Short mmCIF file of C-alpha atoms and ligand atoms in Angstrom, two decimals:
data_model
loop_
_atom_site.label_atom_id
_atom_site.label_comp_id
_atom_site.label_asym_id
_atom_site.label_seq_id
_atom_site.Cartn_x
_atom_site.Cartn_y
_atom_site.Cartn_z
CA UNK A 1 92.19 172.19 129.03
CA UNK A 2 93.67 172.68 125.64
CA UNK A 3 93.59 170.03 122.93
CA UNK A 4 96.81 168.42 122.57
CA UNK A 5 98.56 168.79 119.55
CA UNK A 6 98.93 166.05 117.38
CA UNK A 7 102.14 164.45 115.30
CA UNK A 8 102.29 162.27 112.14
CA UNK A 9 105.30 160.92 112.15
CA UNK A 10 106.56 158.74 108.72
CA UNK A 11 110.02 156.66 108.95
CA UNK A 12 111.92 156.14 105.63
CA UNK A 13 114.94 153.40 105.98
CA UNK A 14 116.30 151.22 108.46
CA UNK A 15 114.77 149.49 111.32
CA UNK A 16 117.49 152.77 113.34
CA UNK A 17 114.97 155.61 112.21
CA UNK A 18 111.86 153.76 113.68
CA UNK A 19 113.85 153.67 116.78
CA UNK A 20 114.55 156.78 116.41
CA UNK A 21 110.95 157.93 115.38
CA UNK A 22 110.28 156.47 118.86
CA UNK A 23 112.26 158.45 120.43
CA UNK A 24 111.33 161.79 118.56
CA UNK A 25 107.54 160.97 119.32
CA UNK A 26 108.07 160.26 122.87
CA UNK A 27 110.30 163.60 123.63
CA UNK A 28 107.59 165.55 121.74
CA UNK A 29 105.26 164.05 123.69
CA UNK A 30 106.76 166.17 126.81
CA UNK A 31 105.59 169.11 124.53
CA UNK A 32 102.20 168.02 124.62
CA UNK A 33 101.83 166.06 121.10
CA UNK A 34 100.25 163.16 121.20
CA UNK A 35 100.59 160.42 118.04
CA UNK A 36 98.23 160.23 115.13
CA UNK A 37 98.17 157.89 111.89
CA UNK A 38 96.92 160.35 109.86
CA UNK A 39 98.83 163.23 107.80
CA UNK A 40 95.48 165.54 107.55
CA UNK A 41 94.61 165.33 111.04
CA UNK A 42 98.35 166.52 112.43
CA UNK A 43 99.78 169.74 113.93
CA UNK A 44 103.28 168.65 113.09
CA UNK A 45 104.24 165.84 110.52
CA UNK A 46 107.80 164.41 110.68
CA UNK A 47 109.11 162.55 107.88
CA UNK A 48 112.30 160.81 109.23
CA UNK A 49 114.00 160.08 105.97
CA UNK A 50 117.04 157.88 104.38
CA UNK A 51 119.67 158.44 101.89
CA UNK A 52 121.26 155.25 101.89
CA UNK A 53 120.07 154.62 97.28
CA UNK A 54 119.09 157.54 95.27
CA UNK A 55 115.60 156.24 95.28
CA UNK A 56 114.88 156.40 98.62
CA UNK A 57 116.17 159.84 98.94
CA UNK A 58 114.06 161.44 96.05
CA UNK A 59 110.62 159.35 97.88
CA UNK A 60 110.80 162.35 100.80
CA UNK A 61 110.68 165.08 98.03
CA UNK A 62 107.49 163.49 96.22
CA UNK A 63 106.02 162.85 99.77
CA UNK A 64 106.63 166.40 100.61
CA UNK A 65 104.78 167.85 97.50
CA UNK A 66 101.66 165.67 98.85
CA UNK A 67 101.40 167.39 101.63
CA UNK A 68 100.88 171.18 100.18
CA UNK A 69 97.67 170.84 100.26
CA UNK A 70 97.56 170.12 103.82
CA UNK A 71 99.39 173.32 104.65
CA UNK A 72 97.91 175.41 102.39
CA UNK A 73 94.49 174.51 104.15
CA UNK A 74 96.19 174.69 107.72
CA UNK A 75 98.64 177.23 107.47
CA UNK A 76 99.60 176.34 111.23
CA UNK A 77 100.98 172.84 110.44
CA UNK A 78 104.58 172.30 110.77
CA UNK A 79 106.25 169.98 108.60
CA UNK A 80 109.69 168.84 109.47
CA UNK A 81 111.97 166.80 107.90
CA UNK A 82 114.74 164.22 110.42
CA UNK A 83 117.36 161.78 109.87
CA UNK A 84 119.96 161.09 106.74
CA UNK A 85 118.34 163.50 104.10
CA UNK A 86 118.02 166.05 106.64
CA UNK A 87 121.68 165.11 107.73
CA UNK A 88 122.98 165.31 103.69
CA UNK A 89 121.47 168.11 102.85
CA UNK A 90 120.39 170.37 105.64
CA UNK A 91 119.21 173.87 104.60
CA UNK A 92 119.14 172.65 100.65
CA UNK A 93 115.61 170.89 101.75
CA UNK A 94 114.04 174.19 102.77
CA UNK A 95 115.21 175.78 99.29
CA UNK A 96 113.56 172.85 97.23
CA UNK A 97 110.65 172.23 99.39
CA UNK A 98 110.17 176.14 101.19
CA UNK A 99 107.24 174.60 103.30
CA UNK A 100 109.60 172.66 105.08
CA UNK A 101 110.05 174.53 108.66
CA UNK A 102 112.87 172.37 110.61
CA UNK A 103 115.00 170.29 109.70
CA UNK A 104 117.02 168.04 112.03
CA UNK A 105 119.79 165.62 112.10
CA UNK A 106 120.01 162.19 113.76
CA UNK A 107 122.06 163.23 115.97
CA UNK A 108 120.61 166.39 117.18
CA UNK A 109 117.11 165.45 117.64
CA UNK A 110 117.01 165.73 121.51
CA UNK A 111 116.68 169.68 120.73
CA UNK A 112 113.51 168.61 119.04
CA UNK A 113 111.04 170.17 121.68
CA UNK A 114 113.31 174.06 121.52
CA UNK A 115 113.09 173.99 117.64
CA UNK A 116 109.17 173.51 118.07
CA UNK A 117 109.24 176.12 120.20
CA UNK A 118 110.90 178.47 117.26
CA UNK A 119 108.83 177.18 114.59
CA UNK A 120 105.74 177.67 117.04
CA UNK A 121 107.01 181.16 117.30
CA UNK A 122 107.13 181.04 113.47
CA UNK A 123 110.93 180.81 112.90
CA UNK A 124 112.68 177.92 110.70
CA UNK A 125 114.99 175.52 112.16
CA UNK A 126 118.08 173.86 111.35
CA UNK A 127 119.98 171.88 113.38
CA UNK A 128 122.17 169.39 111.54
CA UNK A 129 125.49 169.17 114.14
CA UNK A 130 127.26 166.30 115.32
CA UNK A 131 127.15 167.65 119.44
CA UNK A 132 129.56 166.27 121.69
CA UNK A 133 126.95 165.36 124.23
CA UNK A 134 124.76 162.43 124.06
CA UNK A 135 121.53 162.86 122.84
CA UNK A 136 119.71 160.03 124.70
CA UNK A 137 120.98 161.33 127.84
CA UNK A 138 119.41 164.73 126.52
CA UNK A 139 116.25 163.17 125.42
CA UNK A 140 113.20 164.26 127.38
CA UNK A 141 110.11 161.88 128.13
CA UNK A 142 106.61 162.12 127.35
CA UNK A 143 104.49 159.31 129.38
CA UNK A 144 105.43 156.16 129.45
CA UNK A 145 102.70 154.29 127.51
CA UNK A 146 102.79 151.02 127.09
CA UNK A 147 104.85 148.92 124.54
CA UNK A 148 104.29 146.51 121.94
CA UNK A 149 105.89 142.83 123.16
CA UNK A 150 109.13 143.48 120.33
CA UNK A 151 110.72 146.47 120.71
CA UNK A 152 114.26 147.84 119.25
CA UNK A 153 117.38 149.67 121.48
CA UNK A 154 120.02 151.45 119.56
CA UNK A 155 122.94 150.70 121.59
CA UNK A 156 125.23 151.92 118.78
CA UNK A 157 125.62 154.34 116.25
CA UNK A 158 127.53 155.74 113.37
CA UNK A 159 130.20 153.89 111.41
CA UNK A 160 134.10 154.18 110.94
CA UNK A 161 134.23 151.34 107.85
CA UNK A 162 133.62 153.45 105.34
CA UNK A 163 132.44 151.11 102.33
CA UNK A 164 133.11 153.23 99.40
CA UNK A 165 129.39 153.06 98.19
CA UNK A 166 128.09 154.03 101.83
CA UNK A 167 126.62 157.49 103.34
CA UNK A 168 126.47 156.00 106.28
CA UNK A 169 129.60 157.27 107.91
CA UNK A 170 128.66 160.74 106.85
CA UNK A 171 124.77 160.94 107.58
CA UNK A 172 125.42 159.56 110.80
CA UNK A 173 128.73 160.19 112.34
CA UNK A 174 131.61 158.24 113.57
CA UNK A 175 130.86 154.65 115.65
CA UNK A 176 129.74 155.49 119.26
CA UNK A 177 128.26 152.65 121.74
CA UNK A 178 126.11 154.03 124.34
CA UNK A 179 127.24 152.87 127.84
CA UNK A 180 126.08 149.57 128.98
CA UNK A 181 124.30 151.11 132.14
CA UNK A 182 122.19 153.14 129.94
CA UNK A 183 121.33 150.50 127.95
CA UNK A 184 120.37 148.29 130.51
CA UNK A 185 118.01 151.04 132.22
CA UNK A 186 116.43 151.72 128.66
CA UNK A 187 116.16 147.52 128.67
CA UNK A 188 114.03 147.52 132.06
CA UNK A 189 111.93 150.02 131.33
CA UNK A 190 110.31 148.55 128.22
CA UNK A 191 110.40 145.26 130.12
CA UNK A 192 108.45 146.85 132.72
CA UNK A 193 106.01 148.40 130.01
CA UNK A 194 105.30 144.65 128.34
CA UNK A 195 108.55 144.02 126.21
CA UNK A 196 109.34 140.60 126.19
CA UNK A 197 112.01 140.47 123.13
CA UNK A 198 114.57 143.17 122.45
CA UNK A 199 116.48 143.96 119.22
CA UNK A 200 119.83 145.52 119.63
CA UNK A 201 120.10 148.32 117.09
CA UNK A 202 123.39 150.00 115.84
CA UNK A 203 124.95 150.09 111.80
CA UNK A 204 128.07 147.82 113.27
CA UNK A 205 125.84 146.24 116.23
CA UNK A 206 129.05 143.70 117.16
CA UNK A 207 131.34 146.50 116.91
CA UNK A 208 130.08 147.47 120.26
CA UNK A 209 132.70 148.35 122.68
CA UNK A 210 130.31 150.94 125.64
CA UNK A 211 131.66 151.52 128.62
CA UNK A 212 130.64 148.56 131.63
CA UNK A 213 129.57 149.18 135.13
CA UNK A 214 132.45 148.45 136.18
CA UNK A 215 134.65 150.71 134.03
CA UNK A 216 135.72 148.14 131.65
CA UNK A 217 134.82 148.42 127.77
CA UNK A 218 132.23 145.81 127.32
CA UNK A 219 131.50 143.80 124.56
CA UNK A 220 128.30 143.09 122.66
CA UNK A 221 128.58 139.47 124.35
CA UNK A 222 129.02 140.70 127.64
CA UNK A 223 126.09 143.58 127.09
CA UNK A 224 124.00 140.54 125.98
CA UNK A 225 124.67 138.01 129.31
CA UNK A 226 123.78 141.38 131.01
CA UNK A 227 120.36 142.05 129.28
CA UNK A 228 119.41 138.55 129.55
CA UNK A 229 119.17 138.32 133.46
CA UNK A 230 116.54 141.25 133.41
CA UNK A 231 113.48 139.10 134.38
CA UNK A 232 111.04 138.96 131.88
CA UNK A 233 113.09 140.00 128.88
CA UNK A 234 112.42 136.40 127.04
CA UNK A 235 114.38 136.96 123.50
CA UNK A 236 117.57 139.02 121.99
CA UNK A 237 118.37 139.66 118.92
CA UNK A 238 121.09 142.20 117.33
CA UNK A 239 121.59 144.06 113.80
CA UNK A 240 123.44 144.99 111.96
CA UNK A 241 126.69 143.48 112.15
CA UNK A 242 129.82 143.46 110.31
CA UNK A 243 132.15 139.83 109.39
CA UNK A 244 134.97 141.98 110.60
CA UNK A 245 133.56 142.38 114.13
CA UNK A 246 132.52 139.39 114.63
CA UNK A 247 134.34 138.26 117.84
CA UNK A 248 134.73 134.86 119.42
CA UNK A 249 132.61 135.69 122.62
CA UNK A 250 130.34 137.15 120.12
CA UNK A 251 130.27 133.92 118.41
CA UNK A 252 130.08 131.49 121.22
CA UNK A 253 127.10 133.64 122.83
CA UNK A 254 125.27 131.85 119.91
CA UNK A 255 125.81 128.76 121.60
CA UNK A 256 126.05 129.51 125.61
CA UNK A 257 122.82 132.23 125.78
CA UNK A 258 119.66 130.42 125.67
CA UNK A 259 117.74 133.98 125.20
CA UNK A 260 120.12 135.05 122.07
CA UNK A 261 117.98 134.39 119.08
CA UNK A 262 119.47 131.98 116.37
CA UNK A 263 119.07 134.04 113.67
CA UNK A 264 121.88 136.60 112.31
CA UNK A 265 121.72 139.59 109.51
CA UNK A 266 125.36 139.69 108.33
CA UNK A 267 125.93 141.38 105.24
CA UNK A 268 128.16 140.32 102.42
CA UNK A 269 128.05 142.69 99.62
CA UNK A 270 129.63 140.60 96.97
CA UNK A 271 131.45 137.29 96.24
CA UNK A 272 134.27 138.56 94.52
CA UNK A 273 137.27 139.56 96.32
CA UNK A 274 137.96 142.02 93.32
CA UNK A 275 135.27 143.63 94.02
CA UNK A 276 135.10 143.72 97.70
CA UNK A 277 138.38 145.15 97.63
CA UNK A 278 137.21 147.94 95.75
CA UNK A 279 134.11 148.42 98.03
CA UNK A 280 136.50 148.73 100.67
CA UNK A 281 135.26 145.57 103.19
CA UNK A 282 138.11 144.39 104.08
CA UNK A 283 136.97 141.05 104.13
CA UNK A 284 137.05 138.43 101.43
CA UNK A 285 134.41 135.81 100.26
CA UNK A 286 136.50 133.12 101.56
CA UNK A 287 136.88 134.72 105.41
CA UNK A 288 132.85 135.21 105.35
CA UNK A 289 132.48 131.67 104.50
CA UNK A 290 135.18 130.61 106.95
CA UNK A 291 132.93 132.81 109.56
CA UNK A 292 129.78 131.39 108.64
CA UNK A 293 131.11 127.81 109.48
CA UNK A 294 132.06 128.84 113.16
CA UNK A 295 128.30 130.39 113.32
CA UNK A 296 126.72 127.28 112.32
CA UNK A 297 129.29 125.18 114.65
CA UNK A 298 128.15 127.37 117.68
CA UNK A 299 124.62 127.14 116.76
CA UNK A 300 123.90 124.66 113.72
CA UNK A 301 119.85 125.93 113.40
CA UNK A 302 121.27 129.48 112.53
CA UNK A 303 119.08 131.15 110.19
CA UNK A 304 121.35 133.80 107.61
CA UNK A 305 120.57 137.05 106.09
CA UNK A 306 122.56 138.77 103.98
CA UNK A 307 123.01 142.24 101.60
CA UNK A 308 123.84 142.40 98.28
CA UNK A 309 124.86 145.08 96.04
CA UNK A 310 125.00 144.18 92.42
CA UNK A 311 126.30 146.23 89.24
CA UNK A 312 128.63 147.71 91.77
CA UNK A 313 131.58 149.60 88.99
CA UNK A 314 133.56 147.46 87.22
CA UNK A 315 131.71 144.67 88.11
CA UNK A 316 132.31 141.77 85.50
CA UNK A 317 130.36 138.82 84.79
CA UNK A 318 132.29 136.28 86.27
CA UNK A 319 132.57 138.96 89.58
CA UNK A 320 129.10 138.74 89.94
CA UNK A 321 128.63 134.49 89.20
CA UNK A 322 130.89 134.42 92.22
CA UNK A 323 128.71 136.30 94.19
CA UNK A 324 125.55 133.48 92.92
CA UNK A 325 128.39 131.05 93.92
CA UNK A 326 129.00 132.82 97.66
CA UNK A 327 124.95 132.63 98.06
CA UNK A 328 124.60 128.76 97.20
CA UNK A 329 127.43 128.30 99.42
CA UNK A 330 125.83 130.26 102.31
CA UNK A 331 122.46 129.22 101.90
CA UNK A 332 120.60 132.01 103.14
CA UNK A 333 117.33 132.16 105.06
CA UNK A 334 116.39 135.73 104.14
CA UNK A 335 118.02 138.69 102.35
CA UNK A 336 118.16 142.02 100.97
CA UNK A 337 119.12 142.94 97.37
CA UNK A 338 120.10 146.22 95.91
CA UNK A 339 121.30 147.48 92.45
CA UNK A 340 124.09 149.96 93.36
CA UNK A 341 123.24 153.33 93.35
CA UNK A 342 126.22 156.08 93.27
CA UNK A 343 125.79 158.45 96.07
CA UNK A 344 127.19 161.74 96.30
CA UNK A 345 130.50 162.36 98.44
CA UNK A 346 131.22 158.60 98.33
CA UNK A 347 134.70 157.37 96.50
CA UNK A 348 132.38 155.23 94.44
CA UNK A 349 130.50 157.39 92.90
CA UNK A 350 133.95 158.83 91.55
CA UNK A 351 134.50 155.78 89.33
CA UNK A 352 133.82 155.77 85.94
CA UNK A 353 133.42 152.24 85.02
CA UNK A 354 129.91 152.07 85.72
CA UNK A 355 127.93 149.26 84.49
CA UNK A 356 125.04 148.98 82.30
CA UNK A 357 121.90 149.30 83.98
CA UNK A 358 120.40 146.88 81.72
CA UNK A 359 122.64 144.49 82.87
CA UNK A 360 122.51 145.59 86.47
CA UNK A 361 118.37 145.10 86.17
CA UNK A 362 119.36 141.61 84.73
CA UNK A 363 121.77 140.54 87.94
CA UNK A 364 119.71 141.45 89.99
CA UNK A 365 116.83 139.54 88.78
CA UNK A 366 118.85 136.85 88.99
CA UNK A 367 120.30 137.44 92.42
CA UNK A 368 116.31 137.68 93.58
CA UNK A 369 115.54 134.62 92.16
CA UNK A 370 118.26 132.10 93.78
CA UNK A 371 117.81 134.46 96.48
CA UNK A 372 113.91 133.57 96.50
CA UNK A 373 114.63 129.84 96.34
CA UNK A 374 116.52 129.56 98.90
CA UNK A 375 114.10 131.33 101.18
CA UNK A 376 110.92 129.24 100.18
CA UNK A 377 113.38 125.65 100.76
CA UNK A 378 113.85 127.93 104.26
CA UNK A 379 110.17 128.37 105.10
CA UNK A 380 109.49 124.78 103.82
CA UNK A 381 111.68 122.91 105.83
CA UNK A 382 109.76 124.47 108.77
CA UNK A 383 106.45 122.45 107.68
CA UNK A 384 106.21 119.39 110.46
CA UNK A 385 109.07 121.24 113.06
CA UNK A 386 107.81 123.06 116.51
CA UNK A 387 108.78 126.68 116.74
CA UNK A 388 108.78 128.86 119.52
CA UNK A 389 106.36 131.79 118.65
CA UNK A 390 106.57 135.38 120.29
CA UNK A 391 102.90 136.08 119.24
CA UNK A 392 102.16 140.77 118.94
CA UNK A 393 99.06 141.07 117.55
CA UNK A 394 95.80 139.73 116.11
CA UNK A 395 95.77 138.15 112.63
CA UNK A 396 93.30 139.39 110.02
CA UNK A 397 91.08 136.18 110.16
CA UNK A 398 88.89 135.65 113.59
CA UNK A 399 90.81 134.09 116.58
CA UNK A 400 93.76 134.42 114.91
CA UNK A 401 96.89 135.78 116.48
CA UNK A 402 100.64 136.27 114.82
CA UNK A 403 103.72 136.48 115.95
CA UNK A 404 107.44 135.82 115.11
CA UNK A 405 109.97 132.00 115.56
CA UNK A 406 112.93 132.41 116.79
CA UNK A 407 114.36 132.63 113.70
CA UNK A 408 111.99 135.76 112.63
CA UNK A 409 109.78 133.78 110.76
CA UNK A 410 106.02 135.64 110.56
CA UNK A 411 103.53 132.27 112.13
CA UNK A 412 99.90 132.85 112.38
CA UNK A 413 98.09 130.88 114.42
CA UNK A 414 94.34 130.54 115.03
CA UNK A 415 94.62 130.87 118.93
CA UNK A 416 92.17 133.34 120.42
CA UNK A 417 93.14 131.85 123.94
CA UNK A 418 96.57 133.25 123.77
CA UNK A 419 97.16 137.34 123.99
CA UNK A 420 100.37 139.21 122.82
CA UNK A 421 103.21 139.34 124.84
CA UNK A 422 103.01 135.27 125.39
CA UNK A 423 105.36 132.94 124.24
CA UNK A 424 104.12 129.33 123.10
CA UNK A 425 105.28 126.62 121.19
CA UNK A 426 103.96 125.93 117.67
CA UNK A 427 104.08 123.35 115.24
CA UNK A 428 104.33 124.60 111.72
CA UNK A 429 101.87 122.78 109.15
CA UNK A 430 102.26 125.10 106.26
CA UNK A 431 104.86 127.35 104.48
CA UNK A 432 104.31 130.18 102.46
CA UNK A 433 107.27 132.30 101.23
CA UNK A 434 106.67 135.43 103.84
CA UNK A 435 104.40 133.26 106.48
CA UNK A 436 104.00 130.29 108.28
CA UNK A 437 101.29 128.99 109.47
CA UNK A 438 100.94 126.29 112.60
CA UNK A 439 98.89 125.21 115.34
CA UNK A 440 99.67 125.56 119.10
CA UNK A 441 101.16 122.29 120.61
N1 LIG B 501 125.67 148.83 108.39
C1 LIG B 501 125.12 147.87 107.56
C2 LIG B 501 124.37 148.34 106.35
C3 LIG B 501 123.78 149.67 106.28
S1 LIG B 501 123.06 150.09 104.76
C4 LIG B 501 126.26 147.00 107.07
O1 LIG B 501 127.38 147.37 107.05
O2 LIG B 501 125.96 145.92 106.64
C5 LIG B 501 122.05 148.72 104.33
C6 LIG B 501 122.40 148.11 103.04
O3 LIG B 501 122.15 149.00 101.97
C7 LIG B 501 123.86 147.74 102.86
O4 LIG B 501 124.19 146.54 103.50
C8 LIG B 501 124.01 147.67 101.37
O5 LIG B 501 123.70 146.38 100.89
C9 LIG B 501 122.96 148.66 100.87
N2 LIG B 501 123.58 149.86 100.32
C10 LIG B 501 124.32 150.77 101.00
N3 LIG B 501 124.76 151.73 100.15
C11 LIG B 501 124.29 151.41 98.92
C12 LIG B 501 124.41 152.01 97.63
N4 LIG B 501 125.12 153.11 97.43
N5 LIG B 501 123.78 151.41 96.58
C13 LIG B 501 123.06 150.28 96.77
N6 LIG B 501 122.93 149.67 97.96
C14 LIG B 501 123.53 150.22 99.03
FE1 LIG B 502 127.92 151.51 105.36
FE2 LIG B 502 129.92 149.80 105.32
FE3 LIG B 502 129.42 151.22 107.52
FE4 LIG B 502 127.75 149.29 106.78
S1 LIG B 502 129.90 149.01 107.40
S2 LIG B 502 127.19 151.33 107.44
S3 LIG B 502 127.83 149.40 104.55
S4 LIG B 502 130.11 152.02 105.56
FE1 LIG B 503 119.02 155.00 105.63
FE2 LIG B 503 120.26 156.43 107.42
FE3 LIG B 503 119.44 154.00 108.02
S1 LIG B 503 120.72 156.36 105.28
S2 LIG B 503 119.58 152.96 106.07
S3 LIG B 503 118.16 155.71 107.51
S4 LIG B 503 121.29 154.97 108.72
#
């Protein structure tokens, strides 16, 4: 028997490329690879990249320079670059980085195991279309190993908003839902493999719309009532989702589906309507707010996280207080913060009325800091309430185990009685500002 071939796979970005990386390990699997967690030991390393801020873009180029020392002391390992900076810039990786030998798109990646074939063979490999057929349909499966209790399912993909700061409509395409059948096979078979809490993946989640058994368009409320009479699937949860596709049954699912998680990324931008304007949202701070009220009426424990962009162009002072103002109005649980970063090919980065970064650096500090705040008054207000904890995997001290509340909260618990997968209640006895810590009931 031959050894199998090993695969280092590293995932850049949003909680879509580790799905993804999932999926690109498993259909390499069928070529014989099997995973490692360690760069100098593989046969094939994968970066699966992002392009979303300048920052993270440039981070695959410096990683790539670390490995020429791996290939120059195993000329036979393949290094391949996937996902949005493949997408962006295709064949411009292999004439910056020349060790690169494939590069793929997200949405060509079920052609993975043929382009390992050519660069096997010694060729390089591009592949950065947008096919017409479905790649998960395409997909081929390695075995069927066994999953960790939380897993994610893209159900969606690409995006027709077009924010103007955004690559996402051009790294990944135009907004597709996968059709509900699909998705509810893909469901029961990590059910059947130990899942016991699912995270529906796509960049505008509640803009779901895939076509139903029945040959209706379904919704992302009725794909959820669907998932949540597969036996054994205990939790859902969605991301990410946009204010302006936010629908009523959407909405009310919040209140109606016990196994619908009561916790919701929905991402603002901004508080000023000037600005949102020009970030194309098509939404104003008032109408988020608005939303946010019928959330919390539907389900009044709803924990919020948000998105921010700050030092967007043209952004004024008093633009971004009202964004401070949106956030103590919202009160959010959790969030994500990011100093704008112009990105090539978007309107945005056509503008010229950029602001300081100086004062971008400041805003953002002090975005971070109410944001920070608020999410410490979140995780202390937990202190003395029972959660329900989804525990995954042994804690760093002895007996202990950790896992996540309903509302996504890290809890550790010493528990060596209870093994991953279970669900149990817990009552919190101490808050930290990324953990919790309790004590089973
Ligand atoms: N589909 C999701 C977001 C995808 S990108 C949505 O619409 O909410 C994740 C986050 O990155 C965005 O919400 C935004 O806050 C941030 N982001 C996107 N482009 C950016 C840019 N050019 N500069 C800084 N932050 C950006
Ligand atoms: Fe980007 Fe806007 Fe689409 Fe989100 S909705 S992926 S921010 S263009
Ligand atoms: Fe990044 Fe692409 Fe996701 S740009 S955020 S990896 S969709």
């Amino acid at each position: 028997m031959t050894e199998p071939k090993k695969l280092f796979v590293k995932t850049y970005g949003c909680q879509m490329n580790v799905y993804d990386s999932e999926r690109m390990a498993e259909a390499l699997g069928a070529s014989g690879y099997v995973p490692t967690d360690r760069a100098d030991d593989a046969d094939m390393i994968l970066l699966n990249t992002c392009h979303i801020r300048e920052k993270a873009a440039e981070k695959v180029y410096s990683e790539l320079g670390r490995f020429k020392p791996l290939k120059a002391a195993k000329p036979d390992l393949k290094i391949g670059v996937a996902g949005c900076v493949a997408q962006a810039e295709g064949e411009e990786i292999m004439r910056r980085q020349p060790m690169v030998d494939l590069v793929v798109g997200p949405q060509t990646y079920h052609r993975l195991p043929e382009m390992e074939r050519a660069v096997r063979a010694g060729a390089r490999a591009v592949d950065t279309e947008f096919p017409p057929e479905d790649k998960f349909a395409h997909l081929p499966r390695g075995p069927r190993a066994r999953r960790a209790p939380a897993a994610f399912l893209t159900v969606q993909e690409g995006c027709d908003k077009f924010c103007s700061f955004c690559v996402v409509p051009y790294t990944r395409g135009a907004e597709v839902s996968r059709p509900a059948e699909r998705v509810l096979a893909e469901a029961r078979d990590l059910v059947d493999r130990g899942v016991r809490e699912i995270t529906l993946l796509g960049q505008n989640v509640n803009a779901y719309h895939g076509a139903g058994e029945d040959g209706s368009e379904w919704s992302l409320a009725r794909l959820i009532d669907a998932l949540a009479a597969i036996d054994g699937l205990a939790r859902i949860r969605f991301t990410t989702s946009h204010p302006n596709d936010m629908r009523d049954d959407l909405i009310g699912a919040f209140a109606t589906q016990p196994k619908l998680m009561p916790y919701l990324h929905l991402p603002v931008q901004a508080g000023s309507d000037r600005i949102l304007k020009r970030m194309n949202r098509k939404h104003t701070a008032e109408s988020y707010i608005r939303l946010i009220e019928r959330l919390r009426a539907a389900r009044p424990d709803l924990l919020l996280s948000g998105d921010f962009i700050v030092g967007f162009p043209g952004e004024t002072e008093a633009d971004f207080e009202d964004t401070l103002a949106l956030v103590r109005t919202v009160g959010y649980g959790q969030a994500y913060s990011f100093k704008y970063s112009p990105r090539p090919g978007t309107p945005a980065a056509e503008r010229a009325d950029m602001v300081d970064d100086a004062v971008a650096s400041d805003r953002l500090a002090r975005l971070q800091a109410l944001l920070t705040e608020q999410q410490r008054a979140a995780q202390a207000a937990m202190v003395g309430r029972e959660a329900s904890v989804l525990f995954e995997k042994p804690g760093r001290m002895p007996g202990q185990m950790v896992g996540k509340s309903e509302y996504l909260q890290a809890v550790h618990v010493t528990a060596p009685q209870i093994a991953a997968g279970e669900i149990a209640r817990v009552r919190i006895v101490e808050a930290a500002p990324n953990s919790l810590a309790g004590a089973l009931v």
